[in-house]
CSV table of C-alpha atoms and ligand atoms in Angstrom, one decimal:
chain,number,residue,atom,x,y,z
P,1,MET,CA,116.9,121.9,85.2
P,2,THR,CA,119.6,122.6,82.6
P,3,ARG,CA,118.2,122.8,79.2
P,4,ILE,CA,119.5,122.9,75.6
P,5,ASP,CA,119.0,125.9,73.7
P,6,PRO,CA,118.1,125.0,69.9
P,7,THR,CA,119.2,128.5,68.8
P,8,SER,CA,122.7,127.9,69.9
P,9,SER,CA,123.5,124.7,68.4
P,10,GLY,CA,122.9,122.4,71.5
P,11,SER,CA,124.6,124.2,74.2
P,12,ALA,CA,123.0,124.1,77.8
P,13,ILE,CA,121.2,127.1,79.1
P,14,THR,CA,118.6,127.7,81.9
P,15,ASP,CA,115.9,128.9,79.7
P,16,PRO,CA,112.7,127.6,81.2
P,17,LEU,CA,111.4,126.7,77.7
P,18,GLY,CA,114.4,125.0,76.5
P,19,VAL,CA,114.7,121.4,75.7
P,20,PRO,CA,115.6,119.3,78.9
P,21,PRO,CA,118.6,116.7,78.7
P,22,PHE,CA,117.4,113.1,78.6
P,23,ALA,CA,118.7,110.9,81.1
P,24,VAL,CA,118.5,107.1,81.8
P,25,ILE,CA,118.5,106.0,85.4
P,26,SER,CA,119.3,102.2,86.1
P,27,GLY,CA,117.9,99.9,88.7
P,28,GLY,CA,121.0,100.1,90.5
P,29,GLN,CA,120.9,103.9,90.8
P,30,VAL,CA,117.2,103.6,91.9
P,31,GLN,CA,118.1,101.0,94.5
P,32,ARG,CA,120.9,103.1,95.8
P,33,VAL,CA,118.6,106.1,96.4
P,34,LEU,CA,115.9,104.2,98.0
P,35,GLN,CA,117.6,101.6,100.0
P,36,GLY,CA,117.2,102.3,103.8
P,37,GLN,CA,114.6,105.2,103.2
P,38,GLU,CA,111.6,103.3,104.2
P,39,LYS,CA,110.2,106.1,106.6
P,40,GLU,CA,111.0,109.1,104.3
P,41,ILE,CA,109.3,107.0,101.3
P,42,VAL,CA,106.0,106.2,103.4
P,43,GLU,CA,106.0,110.0,104.3
P,44,LEU,CA,106.2,110.7,100.6
P,45,VAL,CA,103.5,108.4,99.5
P,46,GLU,CA,101.2,109.8,102.7
P,47,ALA,CA,101.8,113.3,101.3
P,48,THR,CA,101.0,112.2,97.7
P,49,TYR,CA,97.7,110.5,98.8
P,50,ARG,CA,96.9,113.8,100.5
P,51,LEU,CA,97.6,115.7,97.2
P,52,HIS,CA,95.5,113.4,95.4
P,53,GLY,CA,92.8,113.6,97.9
P,54,VAL,CA,92.5,117.2,97.4
P,55,GLY,CA,92.4,117.1,93.8
P,56,ASP,CA,96.0,118.4,93.1
P,57,SER,CA,96.7,115.5,90.7
P,58,VAL,CA,95.5,113.8,87.4
P,59,ASN,CA,95.2,110.1,87.4
P,60,PRO,CA,93.1,108.7,84.5
P,61,PRO,CA,92.3,105.0,84.5
P,62,SER,CA,95.1,102.5,83.9
P,63,TYR,CA,95.1,101.1,80.3
P,64,PHE,CA,95.6,97.2,80.3
P,65,LEU,CA,97.2,95.6,77.1
P,66,ARG,CA,96.0,92.1,77.0
P,67,PHE,CA,96.8,89.4,74.4
P,68,PRO,CA,94.4,86.8,73.2
P,69,ASP,CA,97.1,84.1,72.8
P,70,ARG,CA,98.8,84.9,76.1
P,71,PRO,CA,95.8,85.5,78.7
P,72,SER,CA,97.9,85.5,82.0
P,73,ASP,CA,100.3,88.3,80.5
P,74,ARG,CA,99.5,91.9,80.4
P,75,ILE,CA,101.2,95.3,80.3
P,76,ILE,CA,99.6,98.3,82.0
P,77,ALA,CA,100.0,101.9,81.3
P,78,LEU,CA,99.7,104.2,84.2
P,79,PRO,CA,99.8,108.1,83.2
P,80,ALA,CA,99.5,110.5,85.9
P,81,SER,CA,100.4,114.2,86.7
P,82,ILE,CA,101.1,115.6,90.2
P,83,GLY,CA,101.0,119.2,91.4
P,84,GLY,CA,102.5,120.2,94.6
P,85,PRO,CA,105.9,121.7,95.4
P,86,THR,CA,107.5,119.6,92.6
P,87,PRO,CA,105.0,119.1,89.9
P,88,VAL,CA,105.8,116.4,87.2
P,89,ASP,CA,103.9,114.4,84.6
P,90,GLY,CA,104.6,110.9,83.4
P,91,LEU,CA,103.7,107.6,82.5
P,92,LYS,CA,104.8,104.0,84.1
P,93,TRP,CA,104.7,101.2,81.8
P,94,ILE,CA,104.8,97.8,83.6
P,95,SER,CA,104.5,94.3,82.4
P,96,SER,CA,103.3,91.2,84.2
P,97,PHE,CA,104.5,88.0,82.8
P,98,PRO,CA,103.8,85.3,85.5
P,99,GLY,CA,105.8,82.6,83.5
P,100,ASN,CA,109.0,84.6,84.0
P,101,VAL,CA,109.3,83.3,87.6
P,102,ALA,CA,109.7,79.7,86.5
P,103,ALA,CA,112.4,80.7,84.1
P,104,GLY,CA,114.2,82.6,87.2
P,105,ILE,CA,113.3,86.2,86.3
P,106,PRO,CA,110.9,88.5,88.0
P,107,ARG,CA,107.3,88.4,87.0
P,108,ALA,CA,107.1,92.3,86.6
P,109,SER,CA,109.2,94.7,84.6
P,110,ALA,CA,108.8,98.3,84.0
P,111,VAL,CA,110.1,101.9,82.8
P,112,LEU,CA,108.8,105.3,84.3
P,113,ILE,CA,108.9,108.3,81.9
P,114,LEU,CA,109.0,111.5,83.6
P,115,ASN,CA,107.8,114.5,81.4
P,116,ASP,CA,108.7,118.0,81.9
P,117,HIS,CA,106.0,120.2,83.5
P,118,ASP,CA,106.8,123.3,81.3
P,119,THR,CA,107.4,121.7,77.9
P,120,GLY,CA,106.0,118.2,78.1
P,121,TYR,CA,109.4,116.8,76.9
P,122,PRO,CA,110.3,113.6,78.5
P,123,PHE,CA,113.3,114.0,80.6
P,124,ALA,CA,114.1,110.7,82.0
P,125,CYS,CA,113.5,107.1,81.7
P,126,LEU,CA,114.1,105.2,85.0
P,127,GLU,CA,114.1,101.4,85.7
P,128,ALA,CA,110.7,101.2,87.4
P,129,SER,CA,110.2,97.7,88.9
P,130,ILE,CA,112.0,98.7,92.1
P,131,ILE,CA,110.0,102.2,92.1
P,132,SER,CA,106.6,100.2,91.7
P,133,ALA,CA,107.5,97.5,94.3
P,134,THR,CA,108.6,100.5,96.6
P,135,ARG,CA,105.6,102.6,96.5
P,136,THR,CA,103.3,99.7,96.8
P,137,ALA,CA,105.1,98.4,99.9
P,138,ALA,CA,105.3,102.0,101.2
P,139,SER,CA,101.4,102.2,100.7
P,140,ALA,CA,101.0,98.8,102.5
P,141,ALA,CA,103.1,100.1,105.6
P,142,LEU,CA,101.1,103.5,105.5
P,143,ALA,CA,98.0,101.5,105.6
P,144,ALA,CA,99.1,99.1,108.3
P,145,ASP,CA,99.9,102.0,110.4
P,146,TRP,CA,96.5,104.0,109.8
P,147,LEU,CA,94.2,101.1,109.8
P,148,THR,CA,95.3,99.6,113.3
P,149,ARG,CA,95.1,102.8,115.2
P,150,GLY,CA,92.2,102.4,117.5
P,151,ARG,CA,92.7,98.6,117.8
P,152,PRO,CA,95.5,96.4,119.4
P,153,ARG,CA,98.6,96.7,117.3
P,154,PRO,CA,99.1,93.4,115.5
P,155,THR,CA,101.8,91.1,116.7
P,156,ARG,CA,101.1,88.1,114.4
P,157,VAL,CA,101.6,89.2,110.5
P,158,GLY,CA,101.0,86.4,107.9
P,159,PHE,CA,101.9,86.6,104.3
P,160,VAL,CA,99.8,84.7,101.5
P,161,GLY,CA,102.0,84.7,98.5
P,162,THR,CA,105.7,85.2,99.0
P,163,GLY,CA,107.1,86.7,96.1
P,164,LEU,CA,109.1,90.2,95.4
P,165,ILE,CA,106.0,92.4,96.6
P,166,ALA,CA,105.7,90.3,99.9
P,167,ARG,CA,109.5,90.9,100.5
P,168,TYR,CA,109.3,94.6,100.0
P,169,ILE,CA,106.3,94.8,102.1
P,170,HIS,CA,108.0,92.9,105.0
P,171,THR,CA,111.3,95.3,104.6
P,172,PHE,CA,108.9,98.2,104.6
P,173,LEU,CA,106.9,97.2,108.0
P,174,ALA,CA,110.5,96.4,109.4
P,175,GLY,CA,111.8,99.8,108.4
P,176,THR,CA,109.0,101.7,109.6
P,177,GLY,CA,109.3,100.3,113.4
P,178,TRP,CA,106.9,97.0,113.2
P,179,SER,CA,108.1,93.9,115.0
P,180,PHE,CA,106.2,90.8,115.2
P,181,ASP,CA,106.2,87.7,117.7
P,182,GLU,CA,105.0,85.6,114.6
P,183,ILE,CA,105.6,85.9,110.9
P,184,GLY,CA,103.3,83.3,109.2
P,185,VAL,CA,104.0,82.3,105.6
P,186,HIS,CA,102.0,80.5,103.1
P,187,ASP,CA,102.7,80.1,99.2
P,188,LEU,CA,101.4,77.4,96.7
P,189,SER,CA,105.1,77.3,95.7
P,190,GLY,CA,107.7,75.5,97.9
P,191,ASP,CA,110.5,77.5,96.1
P,192,SER,CA,108.8,80.9,96.9
P,193,THR,CA,108.1,79.8,100.7
P,194,ALA,CA,111.9,78.7,100.8
P,195,GLY,CA,113.2,82.0,99.4
P,196,PHE,CA,111.0,84.2,101.4
P,197,HIS,CA,112.0,82.2,104.5
P,198,SER,CA,115.7,82.6,103.7
P,199,TYR,CA,115.2,86.5,103.1
P,200,LEU,CA,113.5,86.6,106.5
P,201,GLU,CA,116.5,84.9,108.3
P,202,GLN,CA,119.0,87.3,106.4
P,203,SER,CA,117.1,90.3,107.3
P,204,GLY,CA,117.6,89.7,111.0
P,205,THR,CA,114.0,89.7,111.7
P,206,ILE,CA,113.1,88.7,115.4
P,207,GLY,CA,110.0,86.8,115.9
P,208,ARG,CA,109.2,83.1,114.8
P,209,VAL,CA,108.7,82.4,111.2
P,210,ARG,CA,105.8,79.8,110.8
P,211,VAL,CA,105.3,78.0,107.5
P,212,HIS,CA,101.5,77.4,107.2
P,213,GLN,CA,100.2,74.4,104.9
P,214,SER,CA,96.8,76.2,104.2
P,215,ALA,CA,95.6,79.8,103.8
P,216,GLU,CA,93.2,79.0,106.4
P,217,GLU,CA,95.6,78.2,109.1
P,218,LEU,CA,97.6,81.4,108.1
P,219,VAL,CA,94.5,83.8,108.2
P,220,ARG,CA,93.4,82.4,111.4
P,221,CYS,CA,96.7,82.8,113.2
P,222,SER,CA,97.3,86.2,112.0
P,223,ASP,CA,96.0,89.7,113.0
P,224,LEU,CA,97.7,91.4,110.0
P,225,VAL,CA,97.3,89.5,106.9
P,226,ILE,CA,98.8,90.4,103.6
P,227,PHE,CA,97.8,88.9,100.3
P,228,ALA,CA,100.4,89.2,97.6
P,229,THR,CA,99.7,86.3,95.3
P,230,ILE,CA,98.9,86.4,91.4
P,231,ALA,CA,95.5,84.8,91.8
P,232,ALA,CA,93.2,85.8,88.8
P,233,GLU,CA,90.0,85.2,90.7
P,234,PRO,CA,88.9,84.5,94.4
P,235,HIS,CA,90.1,81.6,96.0
P,236,ILE,CA,89.3,82.5,99.7
P,237,ARG,CA,85.7,82.3,100.2
P,238,GLU,CA,85.2,81.4,104.1
P,239,VAL,CA,83.9,84.5,105.9
P,240,SER,CA,84.5,82.5,109.4
P,241,TRP,CA,88.3,82.5,108.9
P,242,PHE,CA,88.1,86.2,109.5
P,243,GLY,CA,86.0,86.1,112.7
P,244,HIS,CA,88.9,87.6,114.8
P,245,ASN,CA,88.7,90.8,112.8
P,246,PRO,CA,92.1,91.0,111.4
P,247,VAL,CA,93.6,93.9,109.2
P,248,VAL,CA,94.0,92.6,105.7
P,249,LEU,CA,96.1,94.2,103.0
P,250,HIS,CA,94.8,92.8,99.9
P,251,ILE,CA,97.6,94.0,97.6
P,252,SER,CA,96.8,91.4,94.8
P,253,LEU,CA,93.2,92.4,94.7
P,254,ARG,CA,91.5,89.5,93.5
P,255,ASP,CA,92.0,86.7,96.4
P,256,LEU,CA,88.9,87.4,98.3
P,257,ALA,CA,85.2,86.2,97.4
P,258,PRO,CA,82.6,89.0,97.7
P,259,PRO,CA,80.8,87.6,101.0
P,260,ILE,CA,84.3,88.3,102.7
P,261,LEU,CA,84.2,92.0,101.8
P,262,LEU,CA,80.6,92.3,102.5
P,263,ALA,CA,81.3,91.1,106.3
P,264,ALA,CA,84.3,93.6,106.6
P,265,THR,CA,85.1,97.4,106.5
P,266,ASN,CA,86.4,98.2,103.1
P,267,VAL,CA,89.0,100.8,102.3
P,268,VAL,CA,90.7,101.6,98.9
P,269,ASP,CA,93.1,104.0,97.6
P,270,ASP,CA,90.9,105.4,94.8
P,271,ILE,CA,87.3,104.5,94.3
P,272,GLU,CA,87.0,104.8,90.7
P,273,HIS,CA,90.2,102.9,90.1
P,274,CYS,CA,89.8,100.1,92.4
P,275,LEU,CA,86.2,99.1,91.0
P,276,LYS,CA,87.5,98.0,87.8
P,277,ALA,CA,89.4,95.0,86.1
P,278,ASN,CA,87.3,92.3,88.2
P,279,THR,CA,89.2,93.3,91.4
P,280,SER,CA,87.3,91.6,94.5
P,281,PRO,CA,85.7,95.1,95.2
P,282,HIS,CA,84.5,95.3,91.7
P,283,LEU,CA,83.0,91.7,92.0
P,284,VAL,CA,81.2,93.1,94.9
P,285,GLU,CA,79.9,96.1,93.1
P,286,GLN,CA,78.7,94.0,90.1
P,287,LEU,CA,76.9,91.7,92.7
P,288,THR,CA,75.2,94.2,94.8
P,289,GLY,CA,74.9,97.1,92.1
P,290,ASN,CA,76.1,99.5,94.7
P,291,ARG,CA,79.0,100.7,96.5
P,292,ASP,CA,77.5,101.0,100.0
P,293,PHE,CA,80.1,98.2,101.1
P,294,LEU,CA,83.0,100.8,100.8
P,295,LEU,CA,83.9,102.9,104.0
P,296,GLY,CA,86.2,105.2,101.9
P,297,THR,CA,89.7,105.9,100.9
P,298,LEU,CA,92.8,105.7,102.9
P,299,ASN,CA,93.1,109.5,102.7
P,300,ASP,CA,89.5,109.6,103.9
P,301,VAL,CA,91.0,107.8,107.2
P,302,MET,CA,94.0,109.8,107.4
P,303,THR,CA,91.9,113.1,107.3
P,304,GLY,CA,89.4,111.7,109.7
P,305,ARG,CA,86.5,111.9,107.4
P,306,VAL,CA,85.7,108.3,108.3
P,307,THR,CA,86.5,106.1,111.2
P,308,VAL,CA,87.5,102.5,111.0
P,309,PRO,CA,85.3,100.2,113.5
P,310,ALA,CA,87.4,97.9,115.4
P,311,ASP,CA,84.8,95.0,115.9
P,312,ARG,CA,85.1,94.0,112.0
P,313,PRO,CA,87.8,92.9,109.8
P,314,VAL,CA,89.1,95.8,107.6
P,315,ILE,CA,90.3,95.3,104.1
P,316,PHE,CA,92.6,97.4,102.2
P,317,SER,CA,92.5,97.0,98.4
P,318,PRO,CA,94.8,99.5,96.8
P,319,PHE,CA,94.7,99.5,93.0
P,320,GLY,CA,98.1,101.1,92.9
P,321,LEU,CA,98.1,104.8,91.6
P,322,GLY,CA,100.5,106.3,89.0
P,323,VAL,CA,100.8,109.3,90.9
P,324,LEU,CA,102.8,107.2,93.7
P,325,ASP,CA,105.1,106.1,90.9
P,326,LEU,CA,105.8,109.6,89.8
P,327,ALA,CA,106.4,111.0,93.2
P,328,VAL,CA,108.8,108.3,94.1
P,329,GLY,CA,110.5,108.4,90.7
P,330,LYS,CA,110.8,112.2,90.7
P,331,THR,CA,112.7,112.0,94.1
P,332,VAL,CA,115.0,109.4,92.7
P,333,TYR,CA,115.6,111.6,89.8
P,334,ASP,CA,116.3,114.5,92.0
P,335,HIS,CA,118.8,112.6,94.1
P,336,VAL,CA,120.6,111.3,91.2
P,337,ALA,CA,120.8,114.7,89.5
P,338,ALA,CA,122.0,116.3,92.7
P,339,SER,CA,124.8,113.8,93.1
P,340,GLY,CA,126.1,114.6,89.6
P,341,GLU,CA,125.5,110.9,88.3
P,342,LEU,CA,122.7,111.3,85.7
P,343,HIS,CA,123.6,109.4,82.5
P,344,VAL,CA,122.6,111.8,80.1
P,345,ILE,CA,122.0,110.6,76.5
P,346,ASP,CA,123.5,113.3,74.3
P,347,ASP,CA,121.5,114.1,71.2
P,348,PHE,CA,118.5,112.4,72.2
P,349,PHE,CA,116.3,115.1,71.3
P,350,HIS,CA,117.8,116.0,67.7
P,351,GLU,CA,115.4,117.7,65.3
P,352,LEU,CA,115.0,120.9,67.2
P,353,ARG,CA,114.9,123.6,64.5
P,354,ARG,CA,111.3,123.6,63.3
P,355,HIS,CA,112.4,124.4,59.5
P,356,GLY,CA,115.5,123.0,59.5
W,401,NAD,N1,98.0,96.9,94.4
W,401,NAD,C1,99.1,97.2,93.9
W,401,NAD,O1,99.4,98.6,93.8
W,401,NAD,C2,100.1,96.3,93.4
W,401,NAD,C3,101.3,96.7,92.9
W,401,NAD,C4,102.4,95.9,92.6
W,401,NAD,C5,102.0,94.4,92.6
W,401,NAD,N2,100.8,94.1,93.0
W,401,NAD,C6,100.5,92.7,92.9
W,401,NAD,O2,101.1,91.8,93.9
W,401,NAD,C7,101.1,90.5,93.5
W,401,NAD,C8,102.3,89.8,93.8
W,401,NAD,O3,103.3,90.3,93.0
W,401,NAD,P1,104.8,89.8,93.0
W,401,NAD,O4,105.8,90.6,92.1
W,401,NAD,O5,105.3,89.5,94.5
W,401,NAD,O6,104.7,88.3,92.3
W,401,NAD,P2,105.5,87.1,92.3
W,401,NAD,O7,105.3,86.2,91.1
W,401,NAD,O8,106.9,87.2,92.7
W,401,NAD,O9,104.7,86.1,93.6
W,401,NAD,C9,103.5,85.9,93.9
W,401,NAD,C10,103.6,84.7,94.5
W,401,NAD,O10,102.2,84.2,94.9
W,401,NAD,C11,102.2,82.8,94.9
W,401,NAD,N3,100.7,82.4,94.6
W,401,NAD,C12,100.2,82.3,93.6
W,401,NAD,N4,98.8,82.0,93.8
W,401,NAD,C13,98.7,81.7,95.2
W,401,NAD,C14,97.8,81.3,96.2
W,401,NAD,N5,96.5,81.0,95.4
W,401,NAD,N6,98.0,81.1,97.3
W,401,NAD,C15,99.2,81.4,98.0
W,401,NAD,N7,100.2,81.9,97.0
W,401,NAD,C16,99.9,82.0,95.7
W,401,NAD,C17,103.1,82.3,93.9
W,401,NAD,O11,103.5,81.1,94.0
W,401,NAD,C18,104.1,83.5,94.1
W,401,NAD,O12,105.2,82.9,94.9
W,401,NAD,C19,100.8,90.4,92.1
W,401,NAD,O13,99.3,90.1,91.9
W,401,NAD,C20,100.8,91.9,91.7
W,401,NAD,O14,99.8,92.2,90.5
W,401,NAD,C21,99.9,95.0,93.4
């Protein structure tokens, strides 16, 4: 990284302890780097889970900023640090305002700040709703791959909740080689269902698209079930709906009542993270007073430390780790920097002489 030398009136040098230039990377730039790179991003996410699994990361609990007068809104801070070949520190700051959707703008908005490993200086601010959706979808596709090994590969996928995250997950499944005989969709909103339906048509997906009037019908008809709703508490309570042992990607984390998890094999991304904030796994821990219902993490599955039985439903509940945002964000930064298209904000760090 080229840095600014404060002793020479701001000229750029390569001193490792100079001040890095500060760049802003737009959503358009982020999307141009990530589009069509589904396989590569899934590999990056897998490598990052492995780094996190061996402890080469710092990923403290996410901080939830909530508002007494706006209970359905929140802004979450996800600080993190990753080691490995390209160490970087940083913070994702992501808002969820569900009321935005009715106004025609996305629920979530976010920035990602990258901090320099050597000086701590922030060196980039990236539009991060795309990064966040991308890492979430890549993690879901990775889990779908690993959790279906050892059982027949699903041919019927079903999406409960068909917003932006559902679209990204479908794109990542398709981009990593999945095809389905049938794609089930269910949403409480007719607009969301219609929007996702038309996305599927435009994406050129093969397979029959089937709109289900109930979550029960969708779950019973799918061997890979994806929950991407905004439910704040469990609305799916019937254990018998899962009697055909589907693989469930429980991305929205709060849809399923404890008895469903207790009758299934449970895999998370990080145990400490996931057993917080009234997620369904957290509700099970509160109910049972223990963590015996957890098989382990996705990394445990990938390293062979645990084996997923084929004769029970398996539920993946990923809390969403800041290290994934950092890994994807750093890749975007490196690509934009290499292409010479970084928008550097001149004079961003200005007061650089300690005594004036
Ligand atoms: N685990 C993670 O790492 C992670 C990361 C990003 C987003 N998420 C979660 O993914 C979820 C979806 O995000 P999004 O950006 O797609 O939101 P979105 O608002 O675009 O879409 C959510 C959809 O769910 C539908 N819905 C709400 N309640 C429902 C119900 N009970 N049954 C069926 N449909 C229902 C809504 O009508 C809407 O269409 C959110 O809960 C978000 O917090 C998780």
